[in-house]
Short mmCIF file of C-alpha atoms in Angstrom, two decimals:
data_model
loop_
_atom_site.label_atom_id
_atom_site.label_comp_id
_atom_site.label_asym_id
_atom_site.label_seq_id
_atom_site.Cartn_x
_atom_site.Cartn_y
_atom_site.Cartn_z
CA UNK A 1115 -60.08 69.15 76.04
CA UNK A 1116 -60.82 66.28 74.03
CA UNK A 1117 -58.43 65.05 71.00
CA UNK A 1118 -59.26 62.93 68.17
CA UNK A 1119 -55.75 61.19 66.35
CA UNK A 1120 -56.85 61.06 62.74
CA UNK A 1121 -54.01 58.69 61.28
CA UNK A 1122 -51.66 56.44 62.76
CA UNK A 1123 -48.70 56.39 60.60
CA UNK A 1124 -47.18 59.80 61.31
CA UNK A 1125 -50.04 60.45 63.69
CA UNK A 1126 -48.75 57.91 65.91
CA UNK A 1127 -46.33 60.30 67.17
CA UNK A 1128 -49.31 62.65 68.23
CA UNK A 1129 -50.32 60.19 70.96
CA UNK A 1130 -47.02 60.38 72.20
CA UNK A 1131 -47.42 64.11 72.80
CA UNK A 1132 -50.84 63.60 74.12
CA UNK A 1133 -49.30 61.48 76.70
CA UNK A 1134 -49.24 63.48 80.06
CA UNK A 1135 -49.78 66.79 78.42
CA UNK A 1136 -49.26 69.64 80.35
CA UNK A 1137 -52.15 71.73 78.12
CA UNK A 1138 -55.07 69.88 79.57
CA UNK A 1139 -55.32 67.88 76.46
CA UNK A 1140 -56.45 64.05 76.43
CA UNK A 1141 -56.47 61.29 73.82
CA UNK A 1142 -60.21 60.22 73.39
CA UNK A 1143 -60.46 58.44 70.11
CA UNK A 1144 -58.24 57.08 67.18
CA UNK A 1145 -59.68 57.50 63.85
CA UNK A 1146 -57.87 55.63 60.79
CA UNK A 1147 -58.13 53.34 57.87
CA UNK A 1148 -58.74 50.19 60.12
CA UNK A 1149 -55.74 48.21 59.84
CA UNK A 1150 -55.02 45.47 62.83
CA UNK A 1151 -51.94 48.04 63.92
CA UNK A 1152 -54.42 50.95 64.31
CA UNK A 1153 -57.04 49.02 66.29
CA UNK A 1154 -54.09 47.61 68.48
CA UNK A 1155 -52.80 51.45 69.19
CA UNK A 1156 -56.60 52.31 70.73
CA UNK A 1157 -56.44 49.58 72.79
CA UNK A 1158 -53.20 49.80 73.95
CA UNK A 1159 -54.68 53.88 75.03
CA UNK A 1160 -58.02 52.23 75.93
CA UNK A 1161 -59.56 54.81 73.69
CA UNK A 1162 -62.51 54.32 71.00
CA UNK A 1163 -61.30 53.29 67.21
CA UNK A 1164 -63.32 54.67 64.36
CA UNK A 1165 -63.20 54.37 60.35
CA UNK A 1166 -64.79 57.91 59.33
CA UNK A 1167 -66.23 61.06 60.79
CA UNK A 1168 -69.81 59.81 60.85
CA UNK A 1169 -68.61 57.79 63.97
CA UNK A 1170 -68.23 61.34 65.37
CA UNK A 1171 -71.50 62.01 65.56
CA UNK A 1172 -73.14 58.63 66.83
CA UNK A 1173 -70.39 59.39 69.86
CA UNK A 1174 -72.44 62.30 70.72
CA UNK A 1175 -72.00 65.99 69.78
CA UNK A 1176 -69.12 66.93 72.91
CA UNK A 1177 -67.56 63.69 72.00
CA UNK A 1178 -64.74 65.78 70.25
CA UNK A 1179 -63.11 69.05 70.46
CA UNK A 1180 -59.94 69.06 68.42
CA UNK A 1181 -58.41 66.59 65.93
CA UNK A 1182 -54.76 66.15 64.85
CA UNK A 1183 -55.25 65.11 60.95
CA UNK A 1184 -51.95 63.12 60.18
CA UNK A 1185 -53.80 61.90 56.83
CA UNK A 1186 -52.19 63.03 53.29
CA UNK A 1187 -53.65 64.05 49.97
CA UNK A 1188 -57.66 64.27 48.91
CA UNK A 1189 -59.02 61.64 52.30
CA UNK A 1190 -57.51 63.90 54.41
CA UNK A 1191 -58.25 67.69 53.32
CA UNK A 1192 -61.94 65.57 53.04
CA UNK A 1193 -61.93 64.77 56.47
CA UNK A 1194 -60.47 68.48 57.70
CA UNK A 1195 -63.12 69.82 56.06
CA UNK A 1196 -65.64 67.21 57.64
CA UNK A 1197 -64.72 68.06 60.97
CA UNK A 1198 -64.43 71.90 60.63
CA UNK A 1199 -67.59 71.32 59.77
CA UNK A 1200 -68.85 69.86 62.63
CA UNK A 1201 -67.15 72.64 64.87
CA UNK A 1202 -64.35 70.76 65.74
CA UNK A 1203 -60.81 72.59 65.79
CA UNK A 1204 -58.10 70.94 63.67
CA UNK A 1205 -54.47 70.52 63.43
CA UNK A 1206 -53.44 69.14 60.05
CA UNK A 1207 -49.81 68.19 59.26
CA UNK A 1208 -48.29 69.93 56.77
CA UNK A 1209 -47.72 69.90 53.42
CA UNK A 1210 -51.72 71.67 52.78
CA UNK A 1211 -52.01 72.54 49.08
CA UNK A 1212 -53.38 75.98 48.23
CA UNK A 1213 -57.17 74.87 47.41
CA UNK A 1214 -57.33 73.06 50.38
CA UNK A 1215 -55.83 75.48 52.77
CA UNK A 1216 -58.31 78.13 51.33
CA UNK A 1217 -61.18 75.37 51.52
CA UNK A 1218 -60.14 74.60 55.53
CA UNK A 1219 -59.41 78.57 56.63
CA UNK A 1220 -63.32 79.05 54.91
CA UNK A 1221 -65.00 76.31 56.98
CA UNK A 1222 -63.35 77.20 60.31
CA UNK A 1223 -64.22 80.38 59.63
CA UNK A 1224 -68.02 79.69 58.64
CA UNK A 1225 -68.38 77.25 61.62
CA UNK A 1226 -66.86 78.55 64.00
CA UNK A 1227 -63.89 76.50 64.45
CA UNK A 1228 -59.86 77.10 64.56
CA UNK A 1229 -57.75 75.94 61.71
CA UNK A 1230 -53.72 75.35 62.64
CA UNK A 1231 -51.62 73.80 60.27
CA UNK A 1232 -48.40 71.73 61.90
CA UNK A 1233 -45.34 72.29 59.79
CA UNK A 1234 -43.05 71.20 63.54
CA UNK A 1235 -39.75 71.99 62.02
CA UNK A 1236 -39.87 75.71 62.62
CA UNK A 1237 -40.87 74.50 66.49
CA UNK A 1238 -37.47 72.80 67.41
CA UNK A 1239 -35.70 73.55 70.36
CA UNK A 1240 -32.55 73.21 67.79
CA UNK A 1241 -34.45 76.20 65.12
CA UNK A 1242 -34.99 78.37 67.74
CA UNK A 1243 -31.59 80.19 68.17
CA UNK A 1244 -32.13 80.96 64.45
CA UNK A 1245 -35.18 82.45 64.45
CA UNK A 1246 -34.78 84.26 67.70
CA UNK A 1247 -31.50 85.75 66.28
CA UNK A 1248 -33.21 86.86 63.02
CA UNK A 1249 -35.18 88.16 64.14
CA UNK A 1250 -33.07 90.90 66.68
CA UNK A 1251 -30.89 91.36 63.54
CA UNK A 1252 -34.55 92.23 61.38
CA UNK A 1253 -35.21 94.79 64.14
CA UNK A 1254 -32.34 96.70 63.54
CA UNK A 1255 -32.13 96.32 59.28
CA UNK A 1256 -33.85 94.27 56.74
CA UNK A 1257 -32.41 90.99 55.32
CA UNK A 1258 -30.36 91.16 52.12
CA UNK A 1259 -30.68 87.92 51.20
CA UNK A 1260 -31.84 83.86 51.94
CA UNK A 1261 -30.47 80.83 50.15
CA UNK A 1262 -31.78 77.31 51.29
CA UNK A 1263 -30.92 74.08 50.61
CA UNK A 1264 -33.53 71.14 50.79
CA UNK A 1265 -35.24 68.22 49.01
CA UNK A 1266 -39.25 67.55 48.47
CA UNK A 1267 -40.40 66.06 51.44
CA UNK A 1268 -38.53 69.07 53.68
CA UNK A 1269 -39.38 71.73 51.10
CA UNK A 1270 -42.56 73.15 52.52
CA UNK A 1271 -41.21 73.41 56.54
CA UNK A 1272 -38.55 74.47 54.95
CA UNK A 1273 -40.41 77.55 53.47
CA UNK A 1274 -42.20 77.94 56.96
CA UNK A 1275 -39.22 78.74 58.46
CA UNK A 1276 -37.89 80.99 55.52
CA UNK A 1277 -41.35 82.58 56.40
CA UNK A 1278 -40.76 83.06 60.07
CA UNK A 1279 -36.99 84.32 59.43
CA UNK A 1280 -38.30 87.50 57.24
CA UNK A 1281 -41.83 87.82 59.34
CA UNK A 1282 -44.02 87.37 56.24
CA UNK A 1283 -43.09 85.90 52.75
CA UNK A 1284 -45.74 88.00 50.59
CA UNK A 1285 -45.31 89.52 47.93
CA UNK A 1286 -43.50 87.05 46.55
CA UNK A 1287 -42.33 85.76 42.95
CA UNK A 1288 -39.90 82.51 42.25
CA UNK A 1289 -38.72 81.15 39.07
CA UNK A 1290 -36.40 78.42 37.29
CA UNK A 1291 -32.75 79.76 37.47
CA UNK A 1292 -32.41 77.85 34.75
CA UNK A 1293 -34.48 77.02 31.60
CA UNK A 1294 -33.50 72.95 31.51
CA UNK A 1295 -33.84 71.14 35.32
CA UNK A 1296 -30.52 68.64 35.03
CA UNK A 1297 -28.45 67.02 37.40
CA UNK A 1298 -29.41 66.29 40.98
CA UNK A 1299 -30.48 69.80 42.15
CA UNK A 1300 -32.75 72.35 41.17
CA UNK A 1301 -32.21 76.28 41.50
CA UNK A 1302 -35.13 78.55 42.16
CA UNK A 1303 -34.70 82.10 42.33
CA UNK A 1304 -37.03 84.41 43.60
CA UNK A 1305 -38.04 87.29 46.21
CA UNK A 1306 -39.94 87.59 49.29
CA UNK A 1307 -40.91 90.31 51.23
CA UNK A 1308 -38.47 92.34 48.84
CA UNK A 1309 -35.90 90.25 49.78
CA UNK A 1310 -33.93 87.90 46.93
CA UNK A 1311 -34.17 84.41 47.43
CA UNK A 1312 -32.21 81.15 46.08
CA UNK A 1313 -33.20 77.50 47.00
CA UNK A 1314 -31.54 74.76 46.26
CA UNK A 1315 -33.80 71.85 45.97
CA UNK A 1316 -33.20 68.17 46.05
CA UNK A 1317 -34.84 66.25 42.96
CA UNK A 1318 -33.66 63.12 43.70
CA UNK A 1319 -36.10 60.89 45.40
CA UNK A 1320 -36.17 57.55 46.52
CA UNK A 1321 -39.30 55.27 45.02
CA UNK A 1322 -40.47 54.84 49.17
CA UNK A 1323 -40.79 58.15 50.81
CA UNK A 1324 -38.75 56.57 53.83
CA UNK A 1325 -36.13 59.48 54.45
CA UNK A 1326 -33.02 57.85 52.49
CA UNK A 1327 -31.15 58.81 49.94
CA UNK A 1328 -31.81 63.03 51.13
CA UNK A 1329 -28.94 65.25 51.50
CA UNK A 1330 -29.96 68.34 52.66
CA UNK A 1331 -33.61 69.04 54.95
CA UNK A 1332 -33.69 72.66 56.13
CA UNK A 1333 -30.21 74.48 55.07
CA UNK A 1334 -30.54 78.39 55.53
CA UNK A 1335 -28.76 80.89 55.39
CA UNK A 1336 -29.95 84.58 55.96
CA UNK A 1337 -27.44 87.96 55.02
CA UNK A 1338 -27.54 90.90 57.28
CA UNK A 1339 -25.53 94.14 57.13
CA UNK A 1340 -24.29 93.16 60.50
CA UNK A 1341 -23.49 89.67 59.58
CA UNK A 1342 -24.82 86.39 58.34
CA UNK A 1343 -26.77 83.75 60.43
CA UNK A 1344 -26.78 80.20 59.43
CA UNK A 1345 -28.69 77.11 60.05
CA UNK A 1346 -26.37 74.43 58.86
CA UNK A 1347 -29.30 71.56 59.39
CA UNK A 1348 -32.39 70.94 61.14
CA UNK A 1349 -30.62 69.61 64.09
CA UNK A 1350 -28.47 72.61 64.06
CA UNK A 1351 -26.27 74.26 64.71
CA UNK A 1352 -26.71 77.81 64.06
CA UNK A 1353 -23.85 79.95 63.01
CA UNK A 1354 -23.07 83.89 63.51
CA UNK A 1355 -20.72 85.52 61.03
CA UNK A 1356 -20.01 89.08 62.10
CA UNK A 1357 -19.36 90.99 58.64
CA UNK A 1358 -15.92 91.38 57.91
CA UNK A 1359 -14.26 95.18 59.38
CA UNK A 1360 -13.58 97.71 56.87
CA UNK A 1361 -10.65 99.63 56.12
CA UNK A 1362 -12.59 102.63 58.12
CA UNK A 1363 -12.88 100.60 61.00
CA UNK A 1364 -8.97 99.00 61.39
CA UNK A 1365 -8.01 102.84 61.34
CA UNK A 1366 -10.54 104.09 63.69
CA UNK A 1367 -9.97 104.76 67.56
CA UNK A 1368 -11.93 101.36 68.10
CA UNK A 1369 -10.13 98.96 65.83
CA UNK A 1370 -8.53 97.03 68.65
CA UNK A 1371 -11.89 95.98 70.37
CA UNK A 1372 -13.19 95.33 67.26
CA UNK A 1373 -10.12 93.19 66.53
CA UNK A 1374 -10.72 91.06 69.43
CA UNK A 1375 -14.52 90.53 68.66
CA UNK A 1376 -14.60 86.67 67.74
CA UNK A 1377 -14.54 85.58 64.04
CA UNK A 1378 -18.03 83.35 64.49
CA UNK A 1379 -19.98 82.33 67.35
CA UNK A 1380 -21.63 78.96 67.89
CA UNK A 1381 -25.52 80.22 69.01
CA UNK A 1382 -26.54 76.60 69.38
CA UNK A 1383 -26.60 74.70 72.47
CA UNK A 1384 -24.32 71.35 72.94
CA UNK A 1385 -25.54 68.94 70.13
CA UNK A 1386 -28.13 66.71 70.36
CA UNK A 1387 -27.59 62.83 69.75
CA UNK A 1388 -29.51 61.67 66.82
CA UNK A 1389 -32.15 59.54 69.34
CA UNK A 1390 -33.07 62.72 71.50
CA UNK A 1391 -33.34 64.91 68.25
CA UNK A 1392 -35.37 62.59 66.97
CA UNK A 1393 -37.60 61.79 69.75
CA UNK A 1394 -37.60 63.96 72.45
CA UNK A 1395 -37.27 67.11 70.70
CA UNK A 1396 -39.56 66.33 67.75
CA UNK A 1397 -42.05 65.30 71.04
CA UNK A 1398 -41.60 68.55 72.46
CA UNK A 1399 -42.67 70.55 68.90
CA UNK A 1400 -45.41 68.21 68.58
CA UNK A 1401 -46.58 69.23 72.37
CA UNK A 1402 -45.91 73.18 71.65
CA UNK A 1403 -47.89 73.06 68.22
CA UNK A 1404 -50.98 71.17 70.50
CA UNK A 1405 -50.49 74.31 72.77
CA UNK A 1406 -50.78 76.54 70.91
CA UNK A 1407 -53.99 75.68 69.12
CA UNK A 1408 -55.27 75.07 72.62
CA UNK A 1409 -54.13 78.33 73.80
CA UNK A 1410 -56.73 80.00 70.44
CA UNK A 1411 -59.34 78.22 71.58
CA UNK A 1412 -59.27 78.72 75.23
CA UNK A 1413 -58.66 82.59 74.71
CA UNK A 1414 -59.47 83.18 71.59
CA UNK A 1415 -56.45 85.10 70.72
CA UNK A 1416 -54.74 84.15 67.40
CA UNK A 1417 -51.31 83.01 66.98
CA UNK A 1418 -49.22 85.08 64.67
CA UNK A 1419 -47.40 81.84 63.44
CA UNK A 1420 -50.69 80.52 62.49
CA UNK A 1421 -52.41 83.76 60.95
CA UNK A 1422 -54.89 83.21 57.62
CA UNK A 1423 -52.26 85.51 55.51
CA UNK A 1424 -49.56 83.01 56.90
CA UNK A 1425 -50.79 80.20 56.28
CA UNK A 1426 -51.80 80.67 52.78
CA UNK A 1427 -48.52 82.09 52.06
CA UNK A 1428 -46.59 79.19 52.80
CA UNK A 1429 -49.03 77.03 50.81
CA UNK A 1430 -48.89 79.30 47.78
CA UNK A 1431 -45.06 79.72 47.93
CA UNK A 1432 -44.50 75.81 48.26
CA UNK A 1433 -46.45 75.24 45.41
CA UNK A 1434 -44.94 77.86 42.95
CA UNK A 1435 -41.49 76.49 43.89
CA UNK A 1436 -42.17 72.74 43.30
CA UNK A 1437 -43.56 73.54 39.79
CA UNK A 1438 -40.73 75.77 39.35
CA UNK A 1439 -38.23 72.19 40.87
CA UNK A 1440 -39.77 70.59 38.28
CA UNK A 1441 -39.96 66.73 37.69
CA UNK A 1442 -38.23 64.89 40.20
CA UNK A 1443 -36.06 61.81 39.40
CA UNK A 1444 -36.28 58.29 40.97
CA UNK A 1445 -33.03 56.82 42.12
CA UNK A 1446 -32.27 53.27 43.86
CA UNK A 1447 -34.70 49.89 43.70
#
């Protein structure tokens, strides 16, 4: 199967997972602005370099079958919808605004094509044990609660994996928890699914989007009646809480194996160092989001992660909490 890399900024990290992919999935053309870096990338894969999806077409009409859009605000939902136009698949990166997420889902639908968005964080190998362990607890009763904590940038994987914790995030309703944003966080208060909600978001940013200055990415924390499971960062770990006995239970025939049943338990596996979290783990969610779009087209059977009511959900929810966030304050040069 044949991948365009639409962006090289972000997107260069898509070649990386194209590299030796195990899904049957090779790099055969770089499309960005046309900057000297970008041209040097396809040559250094010995791959074509084009400026704009009319290039597509003059390649021939099997030149493409999927495209990894790594290319923010209006140029990029333009070129989604230029390629699901053309009947190629497409995996965007994430954020995807609600018009254009409606605009893309429509044109894959109309032509044919599948429509994936990438929002990785909810992919980690270090996410996983949260996820996996929400869900067993959701199985057996409903969540009583969320909070999060996170900051712009992280906000809308961080909603994406509030979504995947309570298996759908509709209907949903968040507000201001206060009238007057002050001070360096924001509280938004809300439901999902029935379940209350608090997020505590970030709002102050640095003047370059670089990453600094961010003190929280993807904080969660989900209540049971059994317990509470927590995912103290993006890198982990994950945290079990058994709920505390009651007075029932220290009187009952049982109370001394209940006694003994630890206080918390560490779910996570040993930490990883800050280079293989950041490469080879962010490479390996990169390589199962490519597989899984893969998997739609070669089977046709859709991915529950990437569903239409999903997808639009985590748009719509994103954007009703960052108006609710409000401004956001610049700090530093």
């Amino acid at each position: 199967m044949r991948v365009l890399v639409c962006g090289t900024g972000y997107g260069a990290t898509y070649l990386q997972a194209l590299w030796n992919n195990d899904s049957g999935l090779r790099l055969a053309a770089v499309l960005a602005r046309g900057s000297e870096r970008s041209r040097a990338l396809a040559r250094q894969w010995n791959v074509p370099f084009w400026q704009s999806a009319e290039e597509i077409a003059e390649a021939g009409e099997k030149a493409i079958d999927l495209a990894c859009v790594a290319v923010g605000g209006p140029a990029g939902a333009a070129l989604t919808l230029a390629l699901l136009r053309r009947g190629i698949h497409v995996l965007a990166e994430h954020p995807v605004g609600p018009e254009e997420m409606a605009a893309a889902l429509a044109a894959a639908r109309e032509h044919g094509a599948i429509y994936h968005v990438n929002a990785h964080y909810a992919d980690l190998e270090t996410v996983e044990p949260f996820l996996t362990t929400a869900a067993a607890c959701r199985r057996r009763s409903p969540p009583l609660f969320v909070t999060a904590a996170t900051n712009p940038r992280a906000l809308y994987s961080c909603i994406e994996i509030i979504g995947r914790l309570l298996g759908a995030l509709e209907p949903f309703t968040f507000h201001a928890a206060i009238e007057e944003v002050r001070g360096p966080l924001a509280s938004v208060k809300g439901t999902a699914g029935g379940v209350p909600i608090l997020i505590e978001c970030q709002r102050s940013v640095t003047r370059e989007d670089d990453g600094s200055f961010l003190w929280a990415s993807h904080q969660v924390k989900a209540g049971f009646a059994e317990g509470t499971l927590m995912l103290a960062e993006t890198a982990g770990p994950v945290l079990w809480i058994p709920a505390s006995p009651s007075t029932a239970e220290l009187a009952s025939p049982g109370a001394a194996a209940r006694l003994a049943c630890p206080s918390w338990s560490l779910l996570s596996p040993p930490p990883p160092s800050t280079g293989d979290f950041l490469f080879r783990l962010r490479d390996r969610a990169n390589r199962l989001a490519l597989r899984r779009i893969a998997d739609q087209i070669r089977t046709g059977r859709p991915a529950s992660e990437q569903s239409e009511a999903h997808l639009l959900a985590v748009s719509r929810a994103w954007r009703e909490i960052l108006d609710c966030v409000g401004p956001l304050e610049v700090v530093g040069s």
